[in-house]
CSV table of C-alpha atoms in Angstrom, one decimal:
chain,number,residue,atom,x,y,z
A,733,MET,CA,-96.3,-88.4,-4.9
A,734,LYS,CA,-93.3,-87.4,-2.9
A,735,THR,CA,-90.9,-84.8,-4.3
A,736,THR,CA,-87.3,-85.8,-4.5
A,737,VAL,CA,-84.2,-83.6,-4.7
A,738,LYS,CA,-80.6,-84.3,-5.4
A,739,ALA,CA,-78.2,-84.7,-2.5
A,740,ALA,CA,-76.3,-81.5,-3.4
A,741,ALA,CA,-79.5,-79.5,-3.4
A,742,LEU,CA,-80.5,-80.9,0.0
A,743,ARG,CA,-77.1,-80.0,1.5
A,744,ASP,CA,-77.5,-76.4,0.1
A,745,ALA,CA,-80.9,-76.1,1.7
A,746,TRP,CA,-79.7,-77.2,5.1
A,747,SER,CA,-76.6,-74.9,4.9
A,748,ARG,CA,-78.9,-72.0,4.3
A,749,LEU,CA,-81.1,-73.1,7.2
A,750,LEU,CA,-78.3,-73.3,9.7
A,751,ARG,CA,-77.1,-69.8,9.0
A,752,GLU,CA,-80.4,-68.4,10.3
A,753,ARG,CA,-81.0,-67.6,13.9
A,754,GLN,CA,-82.2,-70.6,15.9
A,755,THR,CA,-85.3,-68.9,17.2
A,756,ALA,CA,-86.6,-67.8,13.8
A,757,VAL,CA,-86.4,-71.0,11.6
A,758,THR,CA,-90.0,-71.9,11.2
A,759,ALA,CA,-90.4,-70.6,7.6
A,760,GLY,CA,-87.1,-72.2,6.6
A,761,VAL,CA,-87.9,-75.5,8.1
A,762,ALA,CA,-91.3,-75.5,6.4
A,763,ILE,CA,-89.6,-74.9,3.0
A,764,VAL,CA,-87.0,-77.6,3.5
A,765,ALA,CA,-89.7,-80.0,4.7
A,766,LEU,CA,-91.7,-79.5,1.5
A,767,ALA,CA,-88.5,-79.9,-0.6
A,768,VAL,CA,-87.5,-83.2,0.9
A,769,GLY,CA,-91.1,-84.5,1.5
A,770,ALA,CA,-90.4,-84.9,5.2
A,771,THR,CA,-92.3,-83.9,8.3
A,772,VAL,CA,-90.1,-81.6,10.5
A,773,GLN,CA,-91.1,-80.3,14.0
A,774,SER,CA,-89.7,-77.0,15.1
A,775,VAL,CA,-88.3,-76.9,18.6
A,776,PHE,CA,-88.0,-73.6,20.4
A,777,PRO,CA,-86.2,-72.9,23.6
A,778,PRO,CA,-88.6,-72.7,26.6
A,779,GLU,CA,-89.5,-69.3,28.0
A,780,PRO,CA,-87.3,-68.5,31.0
A,781,ALA,CA,-88.9,-68.9,34.4
A,782,PRO,CA,-89.7,-65.6,36.2
A,783,LEU,CA,-87.0,-64.4,38.6
A,784,ILE,CA,-89.6,-63.3,41.2
A,785,VAL,CA,-93.0,-64.7,42.0
A,786,LEU,CA,-94.6,-62.0,44.0
A,787,ALA,CA,-96.4,-62.8,47.2
A,788,GLY,CA,-100.2,-62.7,47.0
A,789,SER,CA,-102.5,-60.5,49.1
A,790,SER,CA,-104.4,-62.2,51.9
A,791,GLU,CA,-108.1,-61.8,52.1
A,792,MET,CA,-107.8,-59.4,55.0
A,793,GLY,CA,-105.2,-57.4,53.1
A,794,ALA,CA,-107.5,-57.2,50.1
A,795,GLU,CA,-110.4,-56.1,52.2
A,796,SER,CA,-108.2,-53.4,53.7
A,797,TYR,CA,-107.2,-52.3,50.3
A,798,ALA,CA,-110.8,-52.2,49.3
A,799,ASP,CA,-111.6,-50.1,52.3
A,800,ILE,CA,-109.0,-47.5,51.2
A,801,GLY,CA,-109.8,-47.6,47.5
A,802,LEU,CA,-113.5,-47.4,48.0
A,803,PHE,CA,-113.8,-49.3,44.7
A,804,VAL,CA,-113.2,-46.1,42.9
A,805,ASP,CA,-112.1,-46.4,39.3
A,806,TYR,CA,-108.9,-44.5,38.8
A,807,GLU,CA,-107.8,-43.6,35.3
A,808,TYR,CA,-104.2,-42.5,34.8
A,809,VAL,CA,-103.3,-40.4,31.8
A,810,ALA,CA,-99.9,-39.1,30.7
A,811,GLY,CA,-99.1,-35.4,31.1
A,812,ALA,CA,-97.3,-33.6,28.3
A,813,ASP,CA,-93.9,-34.0,29.9
A,814,LEU,CA,-94.1,-37.6,31.1
A,815,SER,CA,-91.2,-39.6,29.6
A,816,ASP,CA,-91.7,-42.4,27.1
A,817,GLU,CA,-88.1,-43.5,27.3
A,818,ALA,CA,-87.3,-46.9,28.8
A,819,GLY,CA,-83.9,-48.0,30.2
A,820,THR,CA,-82.4,-50.7,32.2
A,821,GLY,CA,-82.1,-51.4,36.0
A,822,THR,CA,-80.7,-53.9,38.4
A,823,VAL,CA,-82.7,-56.3,40.5
A,824,TYR,CA,-81.3,-57.2,44.0
A,825,GLU,CA,-82.2,-60.1,46.2
A,826,LEU,CA,-82.0,-59.3,49.9
A,827,ALA,CA,-80.2,-62.4,51.0
A,828,LEU,CA,-80.1,-63.8,54.5
A,829,THR,CA,-76.8,-65.7,55.1
A,830,GLY,CA,-75.2,-67.3,58.1
A,831,ASP,CA,-76.8,-68.3,61.3
A,832,PRO,CA,-79.4,-66.1,63.1
A,833,ARG,CA,-78.1,-67.1,66.5
A,834,GLU,CA,-74.6,-66.0,65.6
A,835,LEU,CA,-75.9,-62.6,64.4
A,836,LEU,CA,-77.7,-62.2,67.7
A,837,ASP,CA,-74.5,-63.0,69.6
A,838,THR,CA,-72.7,-60.4,67.6
A,839,LEU,CA,-75.3,-57.8,68.2
A,840,GLY,CA,-75.5,-58.7,71.8
A,841,SER,CA,-71.9,-57.9,72.3
A,842,VAL,CA,-72.5,-54.5,70.7
A,843,PHE,CA,-75.5,-53.6,73.0
A,844,GLY,CA,-74.5,-55.5,76.1
A,845,VAL,CA,-77.3,-58.0,76.0
A,846,GLU,CA,-76.4,-61.2,77.9
A,847,GLY,CA,-77.7,-64.8,77.5
A,848,THR,CA,-78.0,-67.5,74.9
A,849,PRO,CA,-79.8,-66.8,71.7
A,850,GLY,CA,-82.5,-69.1,70.6
A,851,PRO,CA,-86.0,-69.4,69.0
A,852,SER,CA,-88.6,-67.1,70.3
A,853,GLN,CA,-91.6,-68.5,72.2
A,854,PHE,CA,-93.6,-67.2,69.3
A,855,PHE,CA,-91.5,-69.0,66.7
A,856,ASP,CA,-93.2,-70.7,63.7
A,857,ASP,CA,-92.4,-71.4,60.1
A,858,LEU,CA,-94.1,-68.3,58.8
A,859,TRP,CA,-92.6,-66.1,61.5
A,860,PRO,CA,-89.1,-67.5,62.3
A,861,GLY,CA,-88.2,-65.3,65.3
A,862,TYR,CA,-85.1,-65.6,67.5
A,863,VAL,CA,-84.4,-63.7,70.7
A,864,LEU,CA,-81.5,-62.9,73.0
A,865,GLY,CA,-82.5,-61.7,76.5
A,866,PRO,CA,-85.8,-61.9,78.4
A,867,GLU,CA,-89.0,-61.7,76.3
A,868,ASP,CA,-91.0,-60.5,79.3
A,869,TRP,CA,-89.5,-57.0,79.1
A,870,THR,CA,-87.6,-57.3,82.4
A,871,GLY,CA,-84.3,-56.4,80.8
A,872,PRO,CA,-82.5,-55.4,77.6
A,873,MET,CA,-83.4,-57.8,74.7
A,874,LEU,CA,-82.8,-58.4,71.0
A,875,ASN,CA,-85.2,-60.0,68.7
A,876,LEU,CA,-84.6,-61.0,65.1
A,877,THR,CA,-87.0,-62.3,62.4
A,878,TRP,CA,-85.1,-64.6,59.9
A,879,SER,CA,-87.2,-63.9,56.8
A,880,GLY,CA,-87.7,-61.0,54.4
A,881,THR,CA,-85.3,-58.2,55.2
A,882,GLY,CA,-84.2,-59.9,58.4
A,883,PRO,CA,-85.5,-57.1,60.7
A,884,TRP,CA,-84.0,-57.0,64.2
A,885,TYR,CA,-84.8,-54.8,67.2
A,886,TYR,CA,-82.9,-53.9,70.4
A,887,SER,CA,-84.8,-52.4,73.3
A,888,ASP,CA,-84.0,-51.5,76.9
A,889,PRO,CA,-87.2,-51.2,79.0
A,890,ALA,CA,-85.3,-49.3,81.7
A,891,ALA,CA,-84.8,-46.4,79.4
A,892,TYR,CA,-88.5,-45.6,79.5
A,893,GLN,CA,-89.6,-43.9,82.6
A,894,ASP,CA,-92.9,-44.8,84.1
A,895,PRO,CA,-95.5,-42.1,84.4
A,896,VAL,CA,-96.4,-40.8,87.8
A,897,CYS,CA,-100.1,-41.5,88.5
A,898,ARG,CA,-102.6,-40.7,91.2
A,899,GLU,CA,-106.0,-42.1,91.7
A,900,ILE,CA,-109.0,-39.8,91.7
A,901,PRO,CA,-112.0,-41.4,93.4
A,902,ALA,CA,-115.4,-41.1,91.9
A,903,ASP,CA,-117.9,-38.5,93.2
A,904,GLU,CA,-120.4,-39.6,95.8
A,905,GLY,CA,-123.5,-41.1,94.4
A,906,VAL,CA,-121.9,-41.8,91.0
A,907,GLU,CA,-121.9,-45.4,89.8
A,908,GLU,CA,-118.9,-44.9,87.6
A,909,PRO,CA,-115.5,-45.9,89.1
A,910,GLY,CA,-112.7,-43.5,89.8
A,911,ARG,CA,-109.9,-42.7,87.4
A,912,PHE,CA,-106.2,-42.2,87.3
A,913,ASP,CA,-104.5,-38.9,86.5
A,914,CYS,CA,-101.0,-39.4,85.2
A,915,ASP,CA,-98.1,-37.1,84.5
A,916,ASN,CA,-94.7,-37.7,82.8
A,917,PRO,CA,-91.9,-37.7,85.3
A,918,GLU,CA,-89.1,-35.2,85.1
A,919,PRO,CA,-86.3,-36.3,82.7
A,920,ARG,CA,-83.7,-38.0,84.7
A,921,GLY,CA,-80.7,-36.7,82.8
A,922,PRO,CA,-79.5,-34.7,79.8
A,923,LEU,CA,-79.8,-35.6,76.2
A,924,PRO,CA,-77.1,-35.5,73.6
A,925,SER,CA,-77.2,-32.6,71.1
A,926,VAL,CA,-78.3,-33.5,67.6
A,927,THR,CA,-74.7,-33.3,66.4
A,928,GLU,CA,-73.5,-35.6,69.2
A,929,ALA,CA,-76.4,-38.0,68.7
A,930,ARG,CA,-75.6,-38.3,64.9
A,931,VAL,CA,-72.0,-39.1,65.7
A,932,MET,CA,-72.9,-41.6,68.4
A,933,ALA,CA,-75.5,-43.3,66.1
A,934,SER,CA,-73.0,-43.5,63.2
A,935,GLU,CA,-70.5,-45.3,65.3
A,936,LEU,CA,-73.1,-47.6,66.8
A,937,LEU,CA,-74.6,-48.5,63.4
A,938,ALA,CA,-71.2,-49.3,62.0
A,939,LEU,CA,-70.7,-51.9,64.7
A,940,SER,CA,-74.1,-53.2,63.9
A,941,GLY,CA,-73.6,-53.6,60.2
A,942,LEU,CA,-74.4,-50.3,58.5
A,943,ASP,CA,-71.8,-47.8,57.4
A,944,ILE,CA,-73.3,-44.3,57.2
A,945,ALA,CA,-71.8,-40.9,57.8
A,946,PRO,CA,-73.3,-38.7,60.6
A,947,SER,CA,-74.4,-36.1,58.0
A,948,ASP,CA,-76.5,-38.7,56.3
A,949,ILE,CA,-78.5,-39.5,59.4
A,950,GLN,CA,-81.9,-37.8,59.7
A,951,VAL,CA,-83.5,-36.5,62.9
A,952,LEU,CA,-87.0,-37.9,63.5
A,953,ALA,CA,-87.6,-36.5,66.9
A,954,HIS,CA,-85.8,-34.1,69.2
A,955,ASP,CA,-87.5,-33.0,72.4
A,956,GLU,CA,-87.1,-33.2,76.2
A,957,TRP,CA,-88.0,-36.9,76.1
A,958,GLY,CA,-85.5,-38.1,73.5
A,959,VAL,CA,-83.6,-37.9,70.2
A,960,GLY,CA,-84.8,-40.2,67.4
A,961,LEU,CA,-82.6,-40.8,64.4
A,962,SER,CA,-83.1,-42.5,61.0
A,963,ALA,CA,-80.6,-44.0,58.6
A,964,ILE,CA,-81.7,-45.0,55.1
A,965,VAL,CA,-79.9,-47.8,53.2
A,966,HIS,CA,-78.6,-46.7,49.8
A,967,ILE,CA,-78.0,-49.1,46.8
A,968,ASP,CA,-76.2,-47.7,43.8
A,969,GLY,CA,-76.4,-44.3,45.4
A,970,GLN,CA,-80.2,-44.4,45.6
A,971,GLU,CA,-82.3,-44.6,48.7
A,972,THR,CA,-84.4,-47.6,49.5
A,973,ALA,CA,-87.2,-48.5,51.9
A,974,LEU,CA,-84.8,-50.1,54.3
A,975,GLU,CA,-84.6,-47.9,57.3
A,976,TRP,CA,-82.5,-48.3,60.5
A,977,SER,CA,-83.3,-46.3,63.6
A,978,VAL,CA,-81.7,-45.2,66.9
A,979,PHE,CA,-83.4,-43.6,69.9
A,980,TYR,CA,-81.7,-42.0,72.9
A,981,ALA,CA,-83.7,-41.3,76.1
A,982,PRO,CA,-82.7,-38.8,78.8
A,983,GLY,CA,-79.6,-39.8,80.7
A,984,PRO,CA,-78.6,-40.2,78.0
A,985,VAL,CA,-79.6,-43.8,77.6
A,986,LEU,CA,-79.7,-45.9,74.5
A,987,ALA,CA,-83.4,-46.9,74.4
A,988,SER,CA,-83.8,-48.7,71.1
A,989,VAL,CA,-82.1,-49.6,67.8
A,990,SER,CA,-83.5,-51.3,64.7
A,991,GLY,CA,-81.9,-52.7,61.6
A,992,HIS,CA,-81.9,-55.3,58.9
A,993,ALA,CA,-79.8,-58.5,58.5
A,994,ALA,CA,-80.3,-59.0,54.8
A,995,THR,CA,-77.7,-57.8,52.3
A,996,PRO,CA,-78.4,-56.9,48.6
A,997,VAL,CA,-77.1,-59.4,46.0
A,998,SER,CA,-77.4,-58.4,42.3
A,999,ARG,CA,-79.5,-60.9,40.3
A,1000,GLY,CA,-79.0,-59.2,36.9
A,1001,THR,CA,-79.8,-56.1,34.9
A,1002,PHE,CA,-83.1,-56.0,33.0
A,1003,ASP,CA,-85.0,-53.8,30.5
A,1004,LEU,CA,-87.5,-51.5,32.0
A,1005,VAL,CA,-90.8,-50.2,30.6
A,1006,SER,CA,-91.1,-46.4,30.2
A,1007,PRO,CA,-93.1,-44.2,32.6
A,1008,VAL,CA,-95.8,-43.8,29.9
A,1009,SER,CA,-96.0,-47.6,29.5
A,1010,ALA,CA,-96.2,-48.0,33.2
A,1011,LEU,CA,-99.5,-46.2,33.5
A,1012,ASP,CA,-101.5,-49.4,32.8
A,1013,ARG,CA,-99.7,-51.0,35.7
A,1014,LEU,CA,-100.8,-48.2,38.0
A,1015,LYS,CA,-104.4,-49.0,37.2
A,1016,SER,CA,-104.0,-52.7,38.0
A,1017,GLY,CA,-102.6,-52.0,41.5
A,1018,GLN,CA,-100.6,-55.3,41.4
A,1019,TRP,CA,-97.3,-53.7,40.3
A,1020,TRP,CA,-96.8,-51.9,43.6
A,1021,GLY,CA,-93.6,-51.8,45.7
A,1022,SER,CA,-92.5,-49.8,48.8
A,1023,PRO,CA,-90.5,-46.7,48.0
A,1024,ALA,CA,-87.9,-44.9,50.2
A,1025,PRO,CA,-89.3,-43.0,53.2
A,1026,GLU,CA,-88.4,-39.7,51.5
A,1027,TYR,CA,-91.6,-39.8,49.6
A,1028,HIS,CA,-93.6,-39.6,52.9
A,1029,SER,CA,-91.4,-37.1,54.7
A,1030,ASP,CA,-93.4,-33.9,53.8
A,1031,PHE,CA,-96.7,-35.1,55.5
A,1032,ASP,CA,-96.0,-33.4,58.9
A,1033,ALA,CA,-95.2,-30.1,57.3
A,1034,VAL,CA,-98.3,-30.2,55.2
A,1035,PHE,CA,-100.6,-30.9,58.2
A,1036,GLU,CA,-98.9,-28.2,60.3
A,1037,GLY,CA,-99.6,-25.8,57.4
A,1038,GLY,CA,-103.3,-26.0,58.1
A,1039,LEU,CA,-104.6,-28.7,55.8
A,1040,ALA,CA,-107.6,-29.2,58.1
A,1041,GLY,CA,-108.9,-25.9,56.8
A,1042,GLU,CA,-109.1,-27.2,53.2
A,1043,GLU,CA,-112.2,-28.9,51.9
A,1044,TYR,CA,-111.8,-32.4,50.5
A,1045,THR,CA,-114.6,-34.6,49.3
A,1046,LEU,CA,-114.1,-38.4,49.1
A,1047,PRO,CA,-115.1,-40.0,45.9
A,1048,GLU,CA,-118.0,-42.4,46.0
A,1049,PRO,CA,-117.9,-46.1,45.1
A,1050,GLY,CA,-118.3,-46.4,41.3
A,1051,ASP,CA,-116.9,-42.9,40.6
A,1052,VAL,CA,-114.3,-42.6,37.9
A,1053,VAL,CA,-111.4,-40.3,38.9
A,1054,THR,CA,-108.9,-39.2,36.2
A,1055,LEU,CA,-105.4,-38.5,37.4
A,1056,THR,CA,-102.8,-36.8,35.1
A,1057,VAL,CA,-99.3,-38.1,35.8
A,1058,THR,CA,-97.0,-35.2,35.2
A,1059,SER,CA,-93.6,-36.7,36.1
A,1060,ALA,CA,-91.9,-39.9,37.3
A,1061,ASP,CA,-88.9,-40.3,39.5
A,1062,SER,CA,-86.7,-43.4,39.3
A,1063,ALA,CA,-86.9,-45.4,42.5
A,1064,HIS,CA,-85.8,-48.6,44.2
A,1065,LEU,CA,-88.9,-50.4,45.4
A,1066,LEU,CA,-89.1,-53.1,48.1
A,1067,VAL,CA,-91.2,-56.2,47.3
A,1068,TRP,CA,-91.7,-59.7,48.8
A,1069,ASP,CA,-91.9,-63.0,46.9
A,1070,ALA,CA,-94.1,-65.9,47.6
A,1071,GLU,CA,-91.4,-67.6,49.7
A,1072,GLY,CA,-90.9,-64.6,52.0
A,1073,THR,CA,-87.7,-63.3,50.4
A,1074,ALA,CA,-87.4,-59.6,50.0
A,1075,TRP,CA,-86.2,-57.9,46.8
A,1076,ILE,CA,-85.2,-54.4,45.6
A,1077,VAL,CA,-86.5,-53.8,42.1
A,1078,PRO,CA,-86.4,-50.8,39.7
A,1079,GLY,CA,-89.5,-48.7,39.6
A,1080,TYR,CA,-91.0,-45.2,39.4
A,1081,VAL,CA,-92.8,-42.9,41.8
A,1082,MET,CA,-95.4,-41.3,39.6
A,1083,ARG,CA,-96.5,-37.7,40.5
A,1084,HIS,CA,-100.1,-36.8,39.9
A,1085,GLY,CA,-100.7,-33.7,42.1
A,1086,ALA,CA,-98.9,-31.1,44.3
A,1087,GLN,CA,-99.3,-32.8,47.7
A,1088,PRO,CA,-96.9,-35.5,49.0
A,1089,TRP,CA,-99.6,-38.2,48.9
A,1090,ASN,CA,-100.3,-37.4,45.2
A,1091,ALA,CA,-97.8,-40.0,44.2
A,1092,SER,CA,-97.9,-43.7,43.4
A,1093,ALA,CA,-95.1,-46.3,43.2
A,1094,VAL,CA,-95.0,-48.8,40.3
A,1095,ILE,CA,-92.6,-51.5,39.3
A,1096,ALA,CA,-90.8,-50.8,36.0
A,1097,VAL,CA,-89.1,-54.2,35.2
A,1098,ARG,CA,-90.2,-55.6,31.9
A,1099,GLU,CA,-92.8,-58.4,31.5
A,1100,GLY,CA,-91.5,-61.9,32.3
A,1101,VAL,CA,-89.1,-61.1,35.1
A,1102,ILE,CA,-91.8,-60.9,37.7
A,1103,GLU,CA,-94.8,-63.1,38.0
A,1104,LEU,CA,-97.8,-61.5,39.6
A,1105,PRO,CA,-100.0,-63.3,42.1
A,1106,GLU,CA,-103.6,-64.2,41.4
A,1107,PRO,CA,-105.8,-61.2,42.3
A,1108,VAL,CA,-108.0,-61.5,45.3
A,1109,MET,CA,-111.6,-60.4,44.7
A,1110,VAL,CA,-113.8,-59.0,47.5
A,1111,GLU,CA,-117.2,-57.5,47.6
A,1112,PRO,CA,-117.4,-53.7,47.5
A,1113,LEU,CA,-117.9,-51.9,50.8
A,1114,MET,CA,-120.5,-49.1,50.7
A,1115,TYR,CA,-119.8,-45.8,52.5
A,1116,GLU,CA,-121.6,-42.6,53.2
A,1117,GLN,CA,-119.8,-39.2,53.4
A,1118,GLY,CA,-119.0,-38.4,57.1
A,1119,GLU,CA,-118.3,-42.0,58.1
């Protein structure tokens, strides 16, 4: 037998119901349904779609990762000082806008490259490349890939001097052919000083699309054969994995320049997981992103200090290695989605040792904002020490 209620009681029940939050009405709906003898279906708003669907690893990439990881089981545990505090961070899409041909025209006017920009001879949908100048390295050229970060590269082949070689014939009675003995030629001109090169690079990069002070430009190489410089893109005052470069050869001659066409566009601020909560993500390996180059800059100094004299034993497949994460630095991480778009997302660089390579990058954005690709499974590769 159905239960009946008076109209006033029914109105009161519905008034109470409407004052509750829309997403938590299940219990109230059930009570009213019993009171009026009706069947009521609760309707909840759908879960928001992920902002980013990460690109999956190719089988080759997965095998390479397996080669490095040796199928060792790494366990990450929190050190006493590792933070359990979460925060918020902004996600940036690296957007490519405009026409790639127009960009090449603009860059061509900066570097003095003549011709008509157009698709590269290697152009395809997965690698949409454009070029200005000869692709056969007979003169200065610019190439641009219109996907991801929009990387572009200028090069002048004439800046690189050919080695001076002489043929050494094989000894009599020896079946092996002769060989060539080559020496680098004498530098054909002076090089700018580091201070001069930084100022020149700052002015050149400003014309190319990156504003950076000379003092913020790093020196990668400085010897008799050239001066190599690096400029890191900052977002919100923090370094990213986006790196521009300039190289001057003796003369001085501008030998090469590289940069990125994409510009960061904010797509929202999101909650983050804490460093302690991110430890599980480290173990999965799928929450990785590229950190700024500063996290790799100490390698040369370490090797020059005599690392070769230290003993180091590789773990065997099947070993369990426990790493204690002692600290975490906030970082901008570069990732790619399934459509080839590049993104800058908040993350951490987790420290689990004293050496520069004792660090792992992990994305910190909360669940639901980023959708992970399906993992690619490969067979373990067996190794022996000394291989």
